[in-house]
């Protein structure tokens, strides 16, 4: 039978613990997750329509976090007679922007089969004051950005995260404008020469020293394959953007 799911879900053998923060009781284990929702397995049935705040306990840190908080609403619940446990499907919404970013890495880790993500290494760090919501990763080489047809040059990619990007350009970009971007990759990645995404311009300003314009974007549409390419770029081709508030490596 044809699978009608809009979003692909990937399973993991070792379930991550999910705790109901309203009751303090373990809801179950995270069996699979996507941008649209998650499936949780547990020993007890969950009431359909029930909403609650939950915590996912991570087995290894992601971006320095040991947990992710989510708001879930149960859409369905059924008994798996073969396994002997209850399975429940939930829509989810992250509690904070930091939780949203950590969850995006977790989803990619599921889909890539325990792929290491930033923040999972053995290096110990001490965070210094930093009011920036998301870590940004800047390019060391020039990544040309064109429209998706490749006909019009937009500018260059300055930095990138799974949530957004910053571009440089000769001309200003109007706030609120939607761009359909094609980024030239530094080398072929997963049989692809380009990264594609749709993004909304949130701000634009001129750099008085350089003379060019800098504009920030929220990614509004991106395929699963392109999301994986972003992860590869973050881990292998980009560097953490340096700011006045930094992180000290202590071990």
Short mmCIF file of C-alpha atoms in Angstrom, two decimals, residues 9-20 26-34 37-43 54-59 68 86-90 106-107 109-111:
data_model
loop_
_atom_site.label_atom_id
_atom_site.label_comp_id
_atom_site.label_asym_id
_atom_site.label_seq_id
_atom_site.Cartn_x
_atom_site.Cartn_y
_atom_site.Cartn_z
CA UNK A 9 9.91 9.30 9.96
CA UNK A 10 12.90 7.29 11.12
CA UNK A 11 13.02 4.89 14.06
CA UNK A 12 15.71 4.24 16.66
CA UNK A 13 16.23 1.02 18.59
CA UNK A 14 17.25 2.66 21.85
CA UNK A 15 14.28 4.80 22.82
CA UNK A 16 14.94 8.16 24.42
CA UNK A 17 13.03 8.71 27.65
CA UNK A 18 10.03 11.08 27.48
CA UNK A 19 8.86 12.57 30.80
CA UNK A 20 5.49 14.26 31.34
CA UNK A 26 7.53 8.79 32.37
CA UNK A 27 5.25 8.93 29.33
CA UNK A 28 7.32 6.39 27.43
CA UNK A 29 10.13 6.25 24.89
CA UNK A 30 10.61 8.28 21.72
CA UNK A 31 10.26 5.76 18.89
CA UNK A 32 10.42 8.15 15.94
CA UNK A 33 10.16 11.85 15.21
CA UNK A 34 9.76 14.31 12.33
CA UNK A 37 5.16 14.97 15.08
CA UNK A 38 6.42 11.99 17.03
CA UNK A 39 5.50 8.47 18.08
CA UNK A 40 5.96 7.43 21.69
CA UNK A 41 5.81 3.87 23.03
CA UNK A 42 4.88 3.12 26.63
CA UNK A 43 3.31 0.69 29.06
CA UNK A 54 7.13 16.92 28.07
CA UNK A 55 10.88 16.54 28.33
CA UNK A 56 13.03 14.36 26.07
CA UNK A 57 16.10 13.12 27.95
CA UNK A 58 18.99 12.90 25.49
CA UNK A 59 21.52 10.08 25.66
CA UNK A 68 14.58 19.07 24.91
CA UNK A 86 1.10 1.06 23.62
CA UNK A 87 1.96 3.32 20.70
CA UNK A 88 0.74 6.92 20.52
CA UNK A 89 1.10 9.63 17.87
CA UNK A 90 1.55 13.26 18.84
CA UNK A 106 17.87 15.22 16.81
CA UNK A 107 15.60 14.64 13.80
CA UNK A 109 20.42 12.23 13.86
CA UNK A 110 17.47 9.82 13.68
CA UNK A 111 17.31 10.01 9.88
#
